[in-house]
PDB file of C-alpha atoms in Angstrom:
ATOM      1  CA  MET A   6      82.190 102.843  94.603  1.00  0.00           C
ATOM      2  CA  PRO A   7      82.143 100.188  91.834  1.00  0.00           C
ATOM      3  CA  THR A   8      85.293  98.214  91.296  1.00  0.00           C
ATOM      4  CA  ASP A   9      86.105  99.828  87.929  1.00  0.00           C
ATOM      5  CA  ASN A  10      85.942 103.281  89.532  1.00  0.00           C
ATOM      6  CA  ARG A  11      88.260 102.179  92.307  1.00  0.00           C
ATOM      7  CA  LEU A  12      90.809 101.042  89.750  1.00  0.00           C
ATOM      8  CA  LYS A  13      90.379 104.301  87.863  1.00  0.00           C
ATOM      9  CA  LEU A  14      91.123 106.190  91.077  1.00  0.00           C
ATOM     10  CA  ILE A  15      94.343 104.203  91.596  1.00  0.00           C
ATOM     11  CA  LEU A  16      95.378 104.764  87.977  1.00  0.00           C
ATOM     12  CA  THR A  17      94.632 108.478  88.289  1.00  0.00           C
ATOM     13  CA  ILE A  18      96.828 108.751  91.385  1.00  0.00           C
ATOM     14  CA  ILE A  19      99.653 106.933  89.589  1.00  0.00           C
ATOM     15  CA  VAL A  20      99.437 109.251  86.575  1.00  0.00           C
ATOM     16  CA  ILE A  21      99.280 112.379  88.749  1.00  0.00           C
ATOM     17  CA  ALA A  22     102.239 111.192  90.823  1.00  0.00           C
ATOM     18  CA  ILE A  23     104.352 110.488  87.735  1.00  0.00           C
ATOM     19  CA  ILE A  24     103.518 113.880  86.197  1.00  0.00           C
ATOM     20  CA  ALA A  25     104.144 115.698  89.480  1.00  0.00           C
ATOM     21  CA  VAL A  26     107.487 114.023  90.186  1.00  0.00           C
ATOM     22  CA  PHE A  27     108.835 114.436  86.664  1.00  0.00           C
ATOM     23  CA  SER A  28     107.768 118.070  86.590  1.00  0.00           C
ATOM     24  CA  LEU A  29     110.415 118.608  89.264  1.00  0.00           C
ATOM     25  CA  ASP A  30     114.038 119.242  88.421  1.00  0.00           C
ATOM     26  CA  PRO A  31     116.280 116.135  88.491  1.00  0.00           C
ATOM     27  CA  ILE A  32     117.160 115.109  92.048  1.00  0.00           C
ATOM     28  CA  ALA A  33     120.825 114.215  92.522  1.00  0.00           C
ATOM     29  CA  GLN A  34     122.118 112.090  95.385  1.00  0.00           C
ATOM     30  CA  GLU A  35     123.306 114.375  98.180  1.00  0.00           C
ATOM     31  CA  PRO A  36     126.974 113.647  99.005  1.00  0.00           C
ATOM     32  CA  ASP A  37     126.157 114.113 102.709  1.00  0.00           C
ATOM     33  CA  TYR A  38     123.856 111.097 102.510  1.00  0.00           C
ATOM     34  CA  HIS A  39     126.911 108.849 102.878  1.00  0.00           C
ATOM     35  CA  ASN A  40     128.080 110.622 106.045  1.00  0.00           C
ATOM     36  CA  PHE A  41     126.386 108.510 108.731  1.00  0.00           C
ATOM     37  CA  ALA A  42     126.503 109.376 112.413  1.00  0.00           C
ATOM     38  CA  ASP A  43     127.881 106.042 113.600  1.00  0.00           C
ATOM     39  CA  GLN A  44     131.218 105.349 111.919  1.00  0.00           C
ATOM     40  CA  ARG A  45     132.749 103.126 114.588  1.00  0.00           C
ATOM     41  CA  ARG A  46     135.088 100.359 113.456  1.00  0.00           C
ATOM     42  CA  LEU A  47     134.990  97.096 115.408  1.00  0.00           C
ATOM     43  CA  ILE A  48     136.850  93.822 114.712  1.00  0.00           C
ATOM     44  CA  ASN A  49     138.271  95.564 111.654  1.00  0.00           C
ATOM     45  CA  ILE A  50     134.824  96.199 110.134  1.00  0.00           C
ATOM     46  CA  ALA A  51     134.187  99.821 109.184  1.00  0.00           C
ATOM     47  CA  ASN A  52     130.807 101.269 110.244  1.00  0.00           C
ATOM     48  CA  PHE A  53     130.296  98.083 112.235  1.00  0.00           C
ATOM     49  CA  PHE A  54     126.754  98.578 113.575  1.00  0.00           C
ATOM     50  CA  ASN A  55     125.355  99.890 110.296  1.00  0.00           C
ATOM     51  CA  VAL A  56     126.803  96.783 108.644  1.00  0.00           C
ATOM     52  CA  LEU A  57     125.763  94.282 111.333  1.00  0.00           C
ATOM     53  CA  SER A  58     122.206  95.604 111.599  1.00  0.00           C
ATOM     54  CA  ASN A  59     121.551  94.204 108.110  1.00  0.00           C
ATOM     55  CA  LEU A  60     121.886  90.624 109.370  1.00  0.00           C
ATOM     56  CA  PRO A  61     118.129  90.321 110.139  1.00  0.00           C
ATOM     57  CA  PHE A  62     117.351  90.923 106.439  1.00  0.00           C
ATOM     58  CA  VAL A  63     119.520  87.942 105.516  1.00  0.00           C
ATOM     59  CA  ILE A  64     117.980  85.707 108.175  1.00  0.00           C
ATOM     60  CA  ILE A  65     114.373  86.665 107.395  1.00  0.00           C
ATOM     61  CA  GLY A  66     115.067  86.343 103.678  1.00  0.00           C
ATOM     62  CA  ILE A  67     116.298  82.784 104.193  1.00  0.00           C
ATOM     63  CA  LEU A  68     113.324  81.915 106.404  1.00  0.00           C
ATOM     64  CA  GLY A  69     110.895  83.371 103.873  1.00  0.00           C
ATOM     65  CA  MET A  70     112.475  81.636 100.884  1.00  0.00           C
ATOM     66  CA  ARG A  71     112.371  78.357 102.800  1.00  0.00           C
ATOM     67  CA  LEU A  72     108.736  78.890 103.793  1.00  0.00           C
ATOM     68  CA  VAL A  73     107.620  79.542 100.222  1.00  0.00           C
ATOM     69  CA  GLY A  74     109.993  77.011  98.644  1.00  0.00           C
ATOM     70  CA  LEU A  75     108.661  74.221 100.860  1.00  0.00           C
ATOM     71  CA  ARG A  76     105.081  75.264 100.002  1.00  0.00           C
ATOM     72  CA  GLN A  77     104.341  76.069 103.631  1.00  0.00           C
ATOM     73  CA  ALA A  78     103.082  79.635 103.021  1.00  0.00           C
ATOM     74  CA  SER A  79      99.525  78.652 103.896  1.00  0.00           C
ATOM     75  CA  GLY A  80      98.756  82.254 104.837  1.00  0.00           C
ATOM     76  CA  GLY A  81      99.074  83.382 101.229  1.00  0.00           C
ATOM     77  CA  LEU A  82      97.446  82.631  97.902  1.00  0.00           C
ATOM     78  CA  VAL A  83      98.733  79.749  95.771  1.00  0.00           C
ATOM     79  CA  GLU A  84      98.657  81.921  92.652  1.00  0.00           C
ATOM     80  CA  LEU A  85     101.095  84.418  94.224  1.00  0.00           C
ATOM     81  CA  GLN A  86     103.824  82.047  95.408  1.00  0.00           C
ATOM     82  CA  SER A  87     106.412  83.292  92.894  1.00  0.00           C
ATOM     83  CA  ILE A  88     105.715  86.865  93.991  1.00  0.00           C
ATOM     84  CA  TYR A  89     106.155  85.963  97.664  1.00  0.00           C
ATOM     85  CA  LEU A  90     109.387  84.143  96.828  1.00  0.00           C
ATOM     86  CA  THR A  91     110.761  87.145  94.941  1.00  0.00           C
ATOM     87  CA  PHE A  92     109.942  89.381  97.885  1.00  0.00           C
ATOM     88  CA  PHE A  93     112.084  87.283 100.213  1.00  0.00           C
ATOM     89  CA  VAL A  94     114.849  86.987  97.612  1.00  0.00           C
ATOM     90  CA  GLY A  95     114.861  90.799  97.528  1.00  0.00           C
ATOM     91  CA  VAL A  96     114.968  90.957 101.333  1.00  0.00           C
ATOM     92  CA  PHE A  97     117.843  88.451 101.441  1.00  0.00           C
ATOM     93  CA  LEU A  98     119.877  90.321  98.824  1.00  0.00           C
ATOM     94  CA  THR A  99     119.118  93.649 100.480  1.00  0.00           C
ATOM     95  CA  GLY A 100     120.907  92.403 103.589  1.00  0.00           C
ATOM     96  CA  PHE A 101     124.094  91.810 101.613  1.00  0.00           C
ATOM     97  CA  GLY A 102     123.721  94.885  99.415  1.00  0.00           C
ATOM     98  CA  SER A 103     123.157  97.202 102.351  1.00  0.00           C
ATOM     99  CA  ALA A 104     125.996  95.657 104.377  1.00  0.00           C
ATOM    100  CA  HIS A 105     128.326  96.144 101.402  1.00  0.00           C
ATOM    101  CA  TYR A 106     127.207  99.750 101.065  1.00  0.00           C
ATOM    102  CA  HIS A 107     127.693 100.595 104.724  1.00  0.00           C
ATOM    103  CA  TYR A 108     131.102  98.940 104.814  1.00  0.00           C
ATOM    104  CA  GLN A 109     132.237 101.340 102.085  1.00  0.00           C
ATOM    105  CA  PRO A 110     129.636 104.106 101.582  1.00  0.00           C
ATOM    106  CA  GLY A 111     129.478 105.701  98.139  1.00  0.00           C
ATOM    107  CA  ASN A 112     127.260 105.845  95.073  1.00  0.00           C
ATOM    108  CA  GLN A 113     128.796 102.696  93.567  1.00  0.00           C
ATOM    109  CA  SER A 114     128.024 100.553  96.606  1.00  0.00           C
ATOM    110  CA  LEU A 115     124.673 102.331  97.096  1.00  0.00           C
ATOM    111  CA  PHE A 116     123.653 100.967  93.690  1.00  0.00           C
ATOM    112  CA  TRP A 117     123.930  97.417  95.071  1.00  0.00           C
ATOM    113  CA  ASP A 118     121.976  98.457  98.163  1.00  0.00           C
ATOM    114  CA  ARG A 119     119.066  99.910  96.219  1.00  0.00           C
ATOM    115  CA  LEU A 120     118.833  97.351  93.425  1.00  0.00           C
ATOM    116  CA  PRO A 121     117.538  94.417  95.530  1.00  0.00           C
ATOM    117  CA  MET A 122     115.276  96.752  97.518  1.00  0.00           C
ATOM    118  CA  THR A 123     113.291  97.407  94.348  1.00  0.00           C
ATOM    119  CA  LEU A 124     112.637  93.650  94.080  1.00  0.00           C
ATOM    120  CA  ALA A 125     111.129  93.723  97.572  1.00  0.00           C
ATOM    121  CA  PHE A 126     109.138  96.948  96.976  1.00  0.00           C
ATOM    122  CA  MET A 127     107.609  95.783  93.699  1.00  0.00           C
ATOM    123  CA  SER A 128     106.947  92.237  94.912  1.00  0.00           C
ATOM    124  CA  LEU A 129     105.165  93.461  98.033  1.00  0.00           C
ATOM    125  CA  PHE A 130     103.025  95.820  95.970  1.00  0.00           C
ATOM    126  CA  CYS A 131     102.139  93.024  93.527  1.00  0.00           C
ATOM    127  CA  ALA A 132     101.321  90.710  96.441  1.00  0.00           C
ATOM    128  CA  VAL A 133      98.881  93.280  97.826  1.00  0.00           C
ATOM    129  CA  VAL A 134      97.338  93.774  94.380  1.00  0.00           C
ATOM    130  CA  GLY A 135      96.928  90.013  94.068  1.00  0.00           C
ATOM    131  CA  GLU A 136      95.480  89.535  97.537  1.00  0.00           C
ATOM    132  CA  TYR A 137      93.069  92.478  97.413  1.00  0.00           C
ATOM    133  CA  ILE A 138      92.234  93.171  93.763  1.00  0.00           C
ATOM    134  CA  SER A 139      93.058  90.339  91.356  1.00  0.00           C
ATOM    135  CA  THR A 140      95.670  87.591  91.148  1.00  0.00           C
ATOM    136  CA  GLN A 141      95.543  87.855  87.348  1.00  0.00           C
ATOM    137  CA  LEU A 142      96.264  91.576  87.484  1.00  0.00           C
ATOM    138  CA  ALA A 143      99.146  90.981  89.881  1.00  0.00           C
ATOM    139  CA  SER A 144     100.635  88.351  87.563  1.00  0.00           C
ATOM    140  CA  LYS A 145     100.421  90.715  84.582  1.00  0.00           C
ATOM    141  CA  LEU A 146     102.022  93.568  86.520  1.00  0.00           C
ATOM    142  CA  PHE A 147     104.740  91.516  88.217  1.00  0.00           C
ATOM    143  CA  ILE A 148     107.501  91.359  85.584  1.00  0.00           C
ATOM    144  CA  PRO A 149     106.890  94.898  84.222  1.00  0.00           C
ATOM    145  CA  LEU A 150     107.055  96.314  87.765  1.00  0.00           C
ATOM    146  CA  LEU A 151     110.241  94.389  88.574  1.00  0.00           C
ATOM    147  CA  ILE A 152     111.791  95.772  85.389  1.00  0.00           C
ATOM    148  CA  THR A 153     110.588  99.261  86.297  1.00  0.00           C
ATOM    149  CA  GLY A 154     112.131  99.008  89.752  1.00  0.00           C
ATOM    150  CA  VAL A 155     115.495  97.732  88.509  1.00  0.00           C
ATOM    151  CA  THR A 156     115.536 100.298  85.686  1.00  0.00           C
ATOM    152  CA  SER A 157     114.910 103.152  88.126  1.00  0.00           C
ATOM    153  CA  VAL A 158     118.114 102.281  90.011  1.00  0.00           C
ATOM    154  CA  ILE A 159     120.157 101.774  86.840  1.00  0.00           C
ATOM    155  CA  TYR A 160     118.875 105.097  85.498  1.00  0.00           C
ATOM    156  CA  TRP A 161     119.815 106.892  88.731  1.00  0.00           C
ATOM    157  CA  TYR A 162     123.314 105.397  88.756  1.00  0.00           C
ATOM    158  CA  LEU A 163     124.015 106.187  85.090  1.00  0.00           C
ATOM    159  CA  THR A 164     122.866 109.780  85.559  1.00  0.00           C
ATOM    160  CA  GLU A 165     125.160 110.099  88.578  1.00  0.00           C
ATOM    161  CA  LEU A 166     128.075 108.837  86.477  1.00  0.00           C
ATOM    162  CA  ASN A 167     127.224 111.453  83.850  1.00  0.00           C
ATOM    163  CA  GLY A 168     127.277 114.220  86.455  1.00  0.00           C
ATOM    164  CA  HIS A 169     123.551 114.979  86.567  1.00  0.00           C
ATOM    165  CA  GLY A 170     122.085 112.457  88.987  1.00  0.00           C
ATOM    166  CA  ASP A 171     118.346 111.896  88.932  1.00  0.00           C
ATOM    167  CA  LEU A 172     116.522 110.036  91.707  1.00  0.00           C
ATOM    168  CA  ARG A 173     112.998 110.857  90.557  1.00  0.00           C
ATOM    169  CA  ALA A 174     112.167 107.430  89.108  1.00  0.00           C
ATOM    170  CA  TYR A 175     113.585 105.634  92.128  1.00  0.00           C
ATOM    171  CA  ALA A 176     111.620 107.913  94.463  1.00  0.00           C
ATOM    172  CA  LEU A 177     108.415 106.848  92.707  1.00  0.00           C
ATOM    173  CA  VAL A 178     109.329 103.166  92.985  1.00  0.00           C
ATOM    174  CA  GLN A 179     110.044 103.520  96.698  1.00  0.00           C
ATOM    175  CA  PHE A 180     107.280 105.835  97.872  1.00  0.00           C
ATOM    176  CA  LEU A 181     104.299 105.517  95.498  1.00  0.00           C
ATOM    177  CA  PRO A 182     103.475 101.987  96.795  1.00  0.00           C
ATOM    178  CA  LEU A 183     103.330 103.484 100.311  1.00  0.00           C
ATOM    179  CA  VAL A 184     100.469 105.670  99.084  1.00  0.00           C
ATOM    180  CA  LEU A 185      98.735 103.043  96.959  1.00  0.00           C
ATOM    181  CA  ILE A 186      98.831 100.100  99.378  1.00  0.00           C
ATOM    182  CA  PRO A 187      96.808 101.840 102.144  1.00  0.00           C
ATOM    183  CA  LEU A 188      94.336 102.986  99.492  1.00  0.00           C
ATOM    184  CA  ILE A 189      93.967  99.421  98.220  1.00  0.00           C
ATOM    185  CA  LEU A 190      93.455  98.114 101.772  1.00  0.00           C
ATOM    186  CA  TRP A 191      90.790 100.760 102.349  1.00  0.00           C
ATOM    187  CA  GLN A 192      88.912 100.233  99.085  1.00  0.00           C
ATOM    188  CA  PHE A 193      89.149  96.459  98.568  1.00  0.00           C
ATOM    189  CA  ASP A 194      88.535  93.298 100.575  1.00  0.00           C
ATOM    190  CA  SER A 195      91.037  90.458 100.598  1.00  0.00           C
ATOM    191  CA  ARG A 196      90.269  86.762 100.297  1.00  0.00           C
ATOM    192  CA  LEU A 197      92.586  86.418 103.309  1.00  0.00           C
ATOM    193  CA  ASN A 198      91.934  87.607 106.836  1.00  0.00           C
ATOM    194  CA  GLY A 199      94.404  89.697 108.805  1.00  0.00           C
ATOM    195  CA  ASP A 200      94.637  93.155 107.223  1.00  0.00           C
ATOM    196  CA  ASN A 201      96.611  94.205 110.302  1.00  0.00           C
ATOM    197  CA  TYR A 202      99.661  92.342 109.019  1.00  0.00           C
ATOM    198  CA  ILE A 203      99.877  94.535 105.919  1.00  0.00           C
ATOM    199  CA  TRP A 204      99.255  97.671 107.956  1.00  0.00           C
ATOM    200  CA  GLY A 205     102.051  96.494 110.228  1.00  0.00           C
ATOM    201  CA  VAL A 206     104.454  96.161 107.296  1.00  0.00           C
ATOM    202  CA  ILE A 207     103.649  99.678 106.082  1.00  0.00           C
ATOM    203  CA  GLY A 208     103.837 101.097 109.611  1.00  0.00           C
ATOM    204  CA  ALA A 209     107.228  99.497 110.266  1.00  0.00           C
ATOM    205  CA  TYR A 210     108.614 100.896 107.035  1.00  0.00           C
ATOM    206  CA  GLY A 211     107.264 104.359 107.826  1.00  0.00           C
ATOM    207  CA  ILE A 212     108.870 104.299 111.281  1.00  0.00           C
ATOM    208  CA  SER A 213     112.151 103.101 109.758  1.00  0.00           C
ATOM    209  CA  LYS A 214     112.220 106.109 107.430  1.00  0.00           C
ATOM    210  CA  PHE A 215     111.608 108.358 110.435  1.00  0.00           C
ATOM    211  CA  MET A 216     114.591 106.757 112.168  1.00  0.00           C
ATOM    212  CA  GLU A 217     116.707 107.393 109.083  1.00  0.00           C
ATOM    213  CA  LEU A 218     115.858 111.098 109.119  1.00  0.00           C
ATOM    214  CA  PHE A 219     117.077 111.428 112.713  1.00  0.00           C
ATOM    215  CA  ASP A 220     120.210 109.316 112.397  1.00  0.00           C
ATOM    216  CA  ALA A 221     122.541 111.567 114.407  1.00  0.00           C
ATOM    217  CA  GLN A 222     119.956 112.699 116.963  1.00  0.00           C
ATOM    218  CA  LEU A 223     118.991 109.134 117.869  1.00  0.00           C
ATOM    219  CA  TYR A 224     122.655 108.174 118.076  1.00  0.00           C
ATOM    220  CA  ARG A 225     123.194 110.903 120.641  1.00  0.00           C
ATOM    221  CA  ILE A 226     120.163 109.717 122.618  1.00  0.00           C
ATOM    222  CA  PHE A 227     120.792 105.952 122.565  1.00  0.00           C
ATOM    223  CA  GLY A 228     124.568 105.890 122.274  1.00  0.00           C
ATOM    224  CA  LEU A 229     124.842 102.274 121.164  1.00  0.00           C
ATOM    225  CA  LEU A 230     122.779 102.415 117.975  1.00  0.00           C
ATOM    226  CA  SER A 231     122.238 105.245 115.505  1.00  0.00           C
ATOM    227  CA  GLY A 232     119.002 106.097 113.743  1.00  0.00           C
ATOM    228  CA  HIS A 233     120.235 104.371 110.605  1.00  0.00           C
ATOM    229  CA  SER A 234     121.001 101.118 112.397  1.00  0.00           C
ATOM    230  CA  LEU A 235     117.556 101.295 114.012  1.00  0.00           C
ATOM    231  CA  LYS A 236     116.105 101.888 110.551  1.00  0.00           C
ATOM    232  CA  HIS A 237     117.545  98.570 109.396  1.00  0.00           C
ATOM    233  CA  LEU A 238     116.185  96.691 112.409  1.00  0.00           C
ATOM    234  CA  ILE A 239     112.683  98.152 112.162  1.00  0.00           C
ATOM    235  CA  ALA A 240     112.470  97.686 108.384  1.00  0.00           C
ATOM    236  CA  ALA A 241     113.588  94.082 108.864  1.00  0.00           C
ATOM    237  CA  PHE A 242     110.854  93.678 111.472  1.00  0.00           C
ATOM    238  CA  GLY A 243     108.389  94.800 108.802  1.00  0.00           C
ATOM    239  CA  THR A 244     109.541  91.944 106.566  1.00  0.00           C
ATOM    240  CA  LEU A 245     109.165  89.588 109.529  1.00  0.00           C
ATOM    241  CA  ILE A 246     105.551  90.709 109.906  1.00  0.00           C
ATOM    242  CA  PHE A 247     104.916  89.670 106.310  1.00  0.00           C
ATOM    243  CA  TYR A 248     106.609  86.343 107.010  1.00  0.00           C
ATOM    244  CA  TRP A 249     104.213  85.829 109.920  1.00  0.00           C
ATOM    245  CA  ALA A 250     101.295  86.776 107.661  1.00  0.00           C
ATOM    246  CA  LEU A 251     102.235  84.011 105.246  1.00  0.00           C
ATOM    247  CA  GLN A 252     102.151  81.566 108.127  1.00  0.00           C
ATOM    248  CA  GLN A 253      99.079  82.653 110.043  1.00  0.00           C
ATOM    249  CA  ARG A 254      96.455  84.192 107.745  1.00  0.00           C
ATOM    250  CA  ARG A 255      93.640  82.071 106.377  1.00  0.00           C
ATOM    251  CA  LEU A 256      91.068  82.368 103.599  1.00  0.00           C
ATOM    252  CA  SER A 257      88.058  84.325 104.800  1.00  0.00           C
TER     253      SER A 257
END
């Protein structure tokens, strides 16, 4: 399949996804979402393990920012350094935003959880576009996609305040890259070796969402940690995989 047709396929999927999602009725945030299985308070910290399990995001974010800032990300492309840096800034801020949310769950604190996650989602997607399709295309998409991600969270929060919450735009920002990235890996070749790193990132995120769905059930099984705490740890491991990629991959 020629390159232009591959890009047309990706664009077609994006258009279909947008039309399909916005043909649905607005999706409000379920109030039960904030009712997590593990609500234990330790050392005067509410929801202690759901809060503490965000620490790896902070640590990996710092390590990643240091790696890129010191120009030691030899496993990436020079043209994408600002994108890599933004990814780790998003990871770092997600640690604080998610900890804040879990300390006092509610839509207001959830806003600060989701906002930095969009920086990580969009930066990772742009990094994959740059590594597999075109660094110029990634650079052109970077700022518009960051704005799109941030706007999707602001839009959701404002609609919640107005009594008709709508998560559709945020759902696209979070889940459409999970469809597009595997397609890009399948259709395009990277200048860097080590596709398994990117597959590992996607796999870790997919498993983390599975853990989130079975929050209470996994809490009953494991006792110490709930599914949501495990979600944080596994998602953070996915960001660590990308950190390793930026250390260990080489130009093919």
